[in-house]
Short mmCIF file of C-alpha atoms and ligand atoms in Angstrom, two decimals:
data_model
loop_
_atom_site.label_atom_id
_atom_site.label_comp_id
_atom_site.label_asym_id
_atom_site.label_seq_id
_atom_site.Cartn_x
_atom_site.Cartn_y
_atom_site.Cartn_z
CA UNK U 11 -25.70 10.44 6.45
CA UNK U 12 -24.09 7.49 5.53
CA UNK U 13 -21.81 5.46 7.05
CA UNK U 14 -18.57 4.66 5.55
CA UNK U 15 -16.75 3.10 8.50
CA UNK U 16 -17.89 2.02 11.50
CA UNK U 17 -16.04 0.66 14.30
CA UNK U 18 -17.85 -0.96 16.59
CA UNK U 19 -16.50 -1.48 20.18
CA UNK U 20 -13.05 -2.63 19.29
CA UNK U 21 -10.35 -4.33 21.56
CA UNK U 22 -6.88 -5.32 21.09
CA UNK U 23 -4.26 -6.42 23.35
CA UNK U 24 -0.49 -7.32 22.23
CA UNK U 25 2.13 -8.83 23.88
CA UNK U 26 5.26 -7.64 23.92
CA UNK U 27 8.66 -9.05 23.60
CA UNK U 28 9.29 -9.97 27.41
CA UNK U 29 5.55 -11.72 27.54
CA UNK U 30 3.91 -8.51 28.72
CA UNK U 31 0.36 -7.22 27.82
CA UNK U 32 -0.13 -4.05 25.87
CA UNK U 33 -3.85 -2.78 25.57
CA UNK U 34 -3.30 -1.22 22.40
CA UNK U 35 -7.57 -0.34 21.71
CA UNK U 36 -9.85 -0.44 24.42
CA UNK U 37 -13.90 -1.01 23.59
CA UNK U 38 -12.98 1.87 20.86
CA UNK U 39 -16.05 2.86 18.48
CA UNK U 40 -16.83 5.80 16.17
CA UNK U 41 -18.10 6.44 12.94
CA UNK U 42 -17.48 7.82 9.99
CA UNK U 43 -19.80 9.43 7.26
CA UNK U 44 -19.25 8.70 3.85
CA UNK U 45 -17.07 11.75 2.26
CA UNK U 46 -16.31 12.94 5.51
CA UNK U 47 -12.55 14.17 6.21
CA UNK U 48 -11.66 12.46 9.95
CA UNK U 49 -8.34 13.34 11.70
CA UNK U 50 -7.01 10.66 14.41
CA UNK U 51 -4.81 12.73 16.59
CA UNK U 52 -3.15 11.05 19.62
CA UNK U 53 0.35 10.53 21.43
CA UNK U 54 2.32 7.79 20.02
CA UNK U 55 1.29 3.98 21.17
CA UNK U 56 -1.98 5.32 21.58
CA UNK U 57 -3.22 2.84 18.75
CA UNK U 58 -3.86 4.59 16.33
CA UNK U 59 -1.76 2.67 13.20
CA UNK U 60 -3.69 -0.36 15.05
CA UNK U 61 -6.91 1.17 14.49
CA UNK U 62 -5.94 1.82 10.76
CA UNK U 63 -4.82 -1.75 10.05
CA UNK U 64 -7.95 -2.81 11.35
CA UNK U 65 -10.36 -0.74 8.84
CA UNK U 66 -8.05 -2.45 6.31
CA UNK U 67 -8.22 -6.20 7.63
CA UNK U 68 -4.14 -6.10 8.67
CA UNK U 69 -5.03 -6.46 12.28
CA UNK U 70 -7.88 -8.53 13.66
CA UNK U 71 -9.52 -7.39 17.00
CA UNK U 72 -9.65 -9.68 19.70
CA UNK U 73 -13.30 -7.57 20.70
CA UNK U 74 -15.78 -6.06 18.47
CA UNK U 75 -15.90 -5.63 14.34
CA UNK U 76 -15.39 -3.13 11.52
CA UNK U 77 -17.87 -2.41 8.94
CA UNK U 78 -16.85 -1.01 5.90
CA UNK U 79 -20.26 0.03 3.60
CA UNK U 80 -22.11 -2.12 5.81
CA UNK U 81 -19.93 -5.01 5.32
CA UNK U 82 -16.52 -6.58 7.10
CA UNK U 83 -13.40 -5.50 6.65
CA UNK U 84 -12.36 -8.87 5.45
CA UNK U 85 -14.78 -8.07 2.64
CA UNK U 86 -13.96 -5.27 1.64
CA UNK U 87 -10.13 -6.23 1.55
CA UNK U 88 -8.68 -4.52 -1.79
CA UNK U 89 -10.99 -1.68 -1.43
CA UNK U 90 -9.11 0.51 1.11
CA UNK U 91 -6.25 2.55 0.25
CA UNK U 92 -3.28 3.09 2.91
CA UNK U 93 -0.75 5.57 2.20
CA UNK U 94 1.93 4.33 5.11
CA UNK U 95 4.02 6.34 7.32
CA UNK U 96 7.48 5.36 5.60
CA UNK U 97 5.84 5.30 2.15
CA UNK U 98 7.55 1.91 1.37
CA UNK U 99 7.72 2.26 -2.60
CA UNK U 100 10.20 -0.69 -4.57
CA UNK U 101 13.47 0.79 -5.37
CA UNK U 102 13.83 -0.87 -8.62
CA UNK U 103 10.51 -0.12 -10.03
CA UNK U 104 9.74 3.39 -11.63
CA UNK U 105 7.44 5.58 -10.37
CA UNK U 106 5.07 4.24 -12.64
CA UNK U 107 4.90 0.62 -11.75
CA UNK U 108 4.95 1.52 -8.09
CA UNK U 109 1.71 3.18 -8.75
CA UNK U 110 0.74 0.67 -11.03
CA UNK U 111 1.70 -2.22 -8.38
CA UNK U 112 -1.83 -2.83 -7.23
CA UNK U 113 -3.54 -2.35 -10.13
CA UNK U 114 -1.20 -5.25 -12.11
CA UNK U 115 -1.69 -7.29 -9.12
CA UNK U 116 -5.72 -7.43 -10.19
CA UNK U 117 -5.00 -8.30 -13.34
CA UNK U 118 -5.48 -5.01 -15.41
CA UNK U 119 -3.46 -5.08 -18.97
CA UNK U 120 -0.93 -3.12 -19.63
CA UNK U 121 -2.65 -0.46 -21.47
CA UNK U 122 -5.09 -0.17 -19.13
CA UNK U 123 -2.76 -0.06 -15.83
CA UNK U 124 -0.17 2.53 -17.66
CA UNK U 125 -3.38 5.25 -18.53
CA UNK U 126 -5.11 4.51 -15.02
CA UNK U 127 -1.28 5.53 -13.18
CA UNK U 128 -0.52 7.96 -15.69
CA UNK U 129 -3.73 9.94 -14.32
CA UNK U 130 -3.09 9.38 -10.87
CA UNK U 131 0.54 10.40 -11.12
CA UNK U 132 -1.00 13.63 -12.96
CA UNK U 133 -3.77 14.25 -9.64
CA UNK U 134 -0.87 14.14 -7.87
CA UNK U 135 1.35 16.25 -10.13
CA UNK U 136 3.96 13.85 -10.99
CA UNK U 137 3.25 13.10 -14.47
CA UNK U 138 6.85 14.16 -15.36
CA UNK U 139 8.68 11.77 -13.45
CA UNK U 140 6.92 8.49 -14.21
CA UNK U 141 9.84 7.24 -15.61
CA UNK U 142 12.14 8.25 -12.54
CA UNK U 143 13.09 5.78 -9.74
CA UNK U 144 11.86 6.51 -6.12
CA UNK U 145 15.52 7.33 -4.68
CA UNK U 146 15.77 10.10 -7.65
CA UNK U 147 12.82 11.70 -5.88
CA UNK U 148 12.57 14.24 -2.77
CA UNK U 149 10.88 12.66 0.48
CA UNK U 150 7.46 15.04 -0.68
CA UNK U 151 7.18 13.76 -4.23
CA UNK U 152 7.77 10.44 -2.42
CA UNK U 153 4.59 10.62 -0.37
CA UNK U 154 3.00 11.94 -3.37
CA UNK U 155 3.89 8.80 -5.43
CA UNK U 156 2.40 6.94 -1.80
CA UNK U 157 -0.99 9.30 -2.09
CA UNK U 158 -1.62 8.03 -6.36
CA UNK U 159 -0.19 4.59 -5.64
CA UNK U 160 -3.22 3.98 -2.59
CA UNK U 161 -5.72 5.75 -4.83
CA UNK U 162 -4.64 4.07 -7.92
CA UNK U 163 -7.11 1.20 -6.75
CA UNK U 164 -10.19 3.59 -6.68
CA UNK U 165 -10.59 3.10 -2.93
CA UNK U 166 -13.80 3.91 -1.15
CA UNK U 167 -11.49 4.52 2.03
CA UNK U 168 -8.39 6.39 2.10
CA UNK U 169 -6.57 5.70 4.98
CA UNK U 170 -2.97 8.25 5.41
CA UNK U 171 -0.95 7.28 8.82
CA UNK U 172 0.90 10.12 9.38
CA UNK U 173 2.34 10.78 6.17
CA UNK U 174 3.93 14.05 6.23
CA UNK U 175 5.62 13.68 9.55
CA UNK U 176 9.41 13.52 7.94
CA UNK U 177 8.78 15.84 5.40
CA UNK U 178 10.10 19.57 6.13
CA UNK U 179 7.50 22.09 7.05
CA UNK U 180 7.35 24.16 3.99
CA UNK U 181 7.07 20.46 1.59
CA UNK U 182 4.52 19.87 4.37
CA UNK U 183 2.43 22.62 4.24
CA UNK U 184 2.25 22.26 0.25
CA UNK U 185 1.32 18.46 0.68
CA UNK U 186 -1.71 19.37 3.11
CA UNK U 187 -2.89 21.88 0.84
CA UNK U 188 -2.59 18.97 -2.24
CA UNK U 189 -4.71 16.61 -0.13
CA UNK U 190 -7.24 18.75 0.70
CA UNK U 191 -7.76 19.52 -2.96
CA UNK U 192 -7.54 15.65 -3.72
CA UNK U 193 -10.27 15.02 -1.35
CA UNK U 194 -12.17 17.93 -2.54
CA UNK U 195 -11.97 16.14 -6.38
CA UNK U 196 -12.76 12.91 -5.38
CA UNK U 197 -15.12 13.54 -2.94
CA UNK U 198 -13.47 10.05 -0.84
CA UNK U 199 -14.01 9.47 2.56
CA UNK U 200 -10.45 9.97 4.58
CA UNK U 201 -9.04 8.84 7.75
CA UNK U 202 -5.60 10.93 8.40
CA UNK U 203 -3.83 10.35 11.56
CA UNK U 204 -1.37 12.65 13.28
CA UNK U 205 -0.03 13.76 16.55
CA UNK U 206 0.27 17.46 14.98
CA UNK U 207 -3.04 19.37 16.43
CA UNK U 208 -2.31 22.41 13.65
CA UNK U 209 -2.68 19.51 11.17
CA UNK U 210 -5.39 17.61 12.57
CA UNK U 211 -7.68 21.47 12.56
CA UNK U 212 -6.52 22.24 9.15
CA UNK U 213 -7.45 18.92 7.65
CA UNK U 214 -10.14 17.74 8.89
CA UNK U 215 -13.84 18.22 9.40
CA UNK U 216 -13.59 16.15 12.73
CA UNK U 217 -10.84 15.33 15.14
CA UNK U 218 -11.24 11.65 17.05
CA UNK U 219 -8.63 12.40 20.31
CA UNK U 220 -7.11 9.42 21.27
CA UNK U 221 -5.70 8.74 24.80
CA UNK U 222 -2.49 6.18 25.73
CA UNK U 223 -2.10 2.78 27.70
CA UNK U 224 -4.98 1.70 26.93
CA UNK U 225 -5.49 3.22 23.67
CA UNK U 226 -9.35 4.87 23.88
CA UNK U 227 -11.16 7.77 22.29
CA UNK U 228 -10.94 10.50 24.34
CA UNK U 229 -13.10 13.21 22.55
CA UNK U 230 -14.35 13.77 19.40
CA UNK U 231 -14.20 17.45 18.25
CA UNK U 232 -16.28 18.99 15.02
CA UNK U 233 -13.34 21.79 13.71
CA UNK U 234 -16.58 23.37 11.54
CA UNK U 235 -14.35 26.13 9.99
CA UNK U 236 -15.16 27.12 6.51
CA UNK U 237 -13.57 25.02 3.48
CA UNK U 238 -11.42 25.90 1.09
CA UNK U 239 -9.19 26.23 4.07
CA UNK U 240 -5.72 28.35 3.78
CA UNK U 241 -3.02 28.86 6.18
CA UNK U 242 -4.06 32.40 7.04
CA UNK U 243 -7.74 31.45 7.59
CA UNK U 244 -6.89 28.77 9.97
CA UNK U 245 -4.02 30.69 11.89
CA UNK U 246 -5.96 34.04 12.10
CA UNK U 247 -9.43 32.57 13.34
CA UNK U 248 -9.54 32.96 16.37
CA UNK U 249 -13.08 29.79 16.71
CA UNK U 250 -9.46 27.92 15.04
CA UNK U 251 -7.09 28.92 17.79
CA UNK U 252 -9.54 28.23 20.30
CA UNK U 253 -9.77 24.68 18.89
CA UNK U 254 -5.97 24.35 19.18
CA UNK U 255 -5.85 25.50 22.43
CA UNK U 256 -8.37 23.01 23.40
CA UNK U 257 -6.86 20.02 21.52
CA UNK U 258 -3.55 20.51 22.81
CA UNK U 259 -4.51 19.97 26.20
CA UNK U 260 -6.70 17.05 25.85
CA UNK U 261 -3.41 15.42 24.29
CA UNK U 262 -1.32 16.80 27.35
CA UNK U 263 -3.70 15.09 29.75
CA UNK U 264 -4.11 12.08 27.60
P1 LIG M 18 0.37 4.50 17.45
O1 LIG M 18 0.24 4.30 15.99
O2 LIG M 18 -0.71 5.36 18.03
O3 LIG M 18 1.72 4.99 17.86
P2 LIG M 18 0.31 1.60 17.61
O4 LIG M 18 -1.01 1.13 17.12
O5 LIG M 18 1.45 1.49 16.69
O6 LIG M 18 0.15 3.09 18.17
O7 LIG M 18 0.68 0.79 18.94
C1 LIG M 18 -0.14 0.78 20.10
C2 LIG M 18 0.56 -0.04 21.17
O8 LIG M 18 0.61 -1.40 20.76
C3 LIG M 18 2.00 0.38 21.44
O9 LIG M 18 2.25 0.22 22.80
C4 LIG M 18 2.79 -0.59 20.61
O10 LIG M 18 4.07 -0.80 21.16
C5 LIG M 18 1.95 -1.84 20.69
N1 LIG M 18 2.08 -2.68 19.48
C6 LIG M 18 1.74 -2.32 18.22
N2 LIG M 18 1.96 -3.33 17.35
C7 LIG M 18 2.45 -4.36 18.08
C8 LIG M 18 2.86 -5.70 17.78
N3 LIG M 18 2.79 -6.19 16.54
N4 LIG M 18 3.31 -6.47 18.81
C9 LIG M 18 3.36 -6.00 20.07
N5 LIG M 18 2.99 -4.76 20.43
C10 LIG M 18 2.53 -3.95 19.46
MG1 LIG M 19 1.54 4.77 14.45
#
């Protein structure tokens, strides 16, 4: 196995508004093989988009590093995609050149930049509506734009904090299904975090439980079903119901 991330013995402690102390991560480490799908699933302020900005050298620990391929996440700065909770695309660039953003911002020419989006836009589906603004575009084929836009980069690292939590559940379900296929093309390692246990089981190929105040890892759970994973095989197996079960009330007690 190799290791894509590893996050060794991190610590972080904010301060809030009024001067009090937060312990966001507490002496947190796991790791992560290289291709492997990982799900983060904890209550909210459990620190998990802290954890995620850290793997991409947003947020510095006060305790403890992260190694990316061996190396610092300062290093390997530009190398991690992050497809963010409120997708954040520019309004007044196309579809295109919000994909394109990143790759522009390296230098790439035109030519270049345009083809390289183009087939991301297509992985994702949305080759039709390159030319479309993000407002002309439902919240789904937003986070789709989000998904090509972080991989545009060709990142050894995709990092997704909980992307499809204000889509509806149908747009959802379709989105999950897209990843998974993504993944299964690329073959990239992913970190996907989400409070949703049913998502967390049918993503991933591990789930890292995270508890609250201060942020720690609770558990960490191998889901081991079969892959390709549909609906019906992960709602009628009953080794996947047990799992949800289980989850569910580690996160209740967490
Ligand atoms: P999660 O993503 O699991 O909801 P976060 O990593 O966003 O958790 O936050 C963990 C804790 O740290 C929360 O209590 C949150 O309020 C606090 N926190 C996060 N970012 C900051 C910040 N920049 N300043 C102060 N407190 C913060
Ligand atoms: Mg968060």
């Amino acid at each position: 196995m190799t290791t894509a991330i590893h996050v060794d013995g991190v610590s972080k402690t904010y301060r809030d508004a009024r001067g009090h102390e937060v312990e966001a991560l507490k002496d947190v480490s796991l790791e992560i093989a290289e291709g492997e799908f990982v799900a983060f699933l904890g209550p909210s302020g459990c620190g998990k988009t802290t954890l995620l900005k850290m793997i991409d050298n947003m947020v510095q620990p006060d305790r403890g590093q992260v190694l990316i391929n061996g190396t610092t996440a300062a290093k390997a700065t530009g190398q991690i995609g992050f497809v963010f909770q409120d997708v954040a695309l520019l309004p007044w660039r196309t579809v295109l050149a919000n994909v394109a953003l990143g790759l522009q911002a390296r230098g790439m020419r035109k030519a270049e930049y345009t083809r390289t989006a183009m087939d991301y836009l297509a992985l994702v589906g949305l080759e039709r509506y390159a030319d479309y603004y993000p407002w002309q575009l439902s919240g789904g084929m937003q986070q789709r734009v989000g998904i090509a836009r972080a991989l545009a980069i060709s990142p050894i690292v995709l990092l997704l904090d909980e992307p499809f939590g204000a889509v509806d559940a149908i747009t959802r379900k379709s989105l999950q299904k897209e990843l998974l296929r993504i993944w299964d093309t690329l073959k990239i390692t992913v970190v996907f975090v989400t409070h949703d246990v049913h998502e967390a089981v049918f993503l991933a190929d591990r789930v890292v439980v995270f508890s609250a105040n201060p942020g720690q890892v609770r558990a960490e759970v191998d889901v081991g079903l079969p892959r390709p994973r549909d609906e019906s095989a992960v709602t009628a197996n009953p080794m996947a119901m047990e799992l949800q079960v289980k989850l569910t009330q580690m996160l209740e007690e967490s």
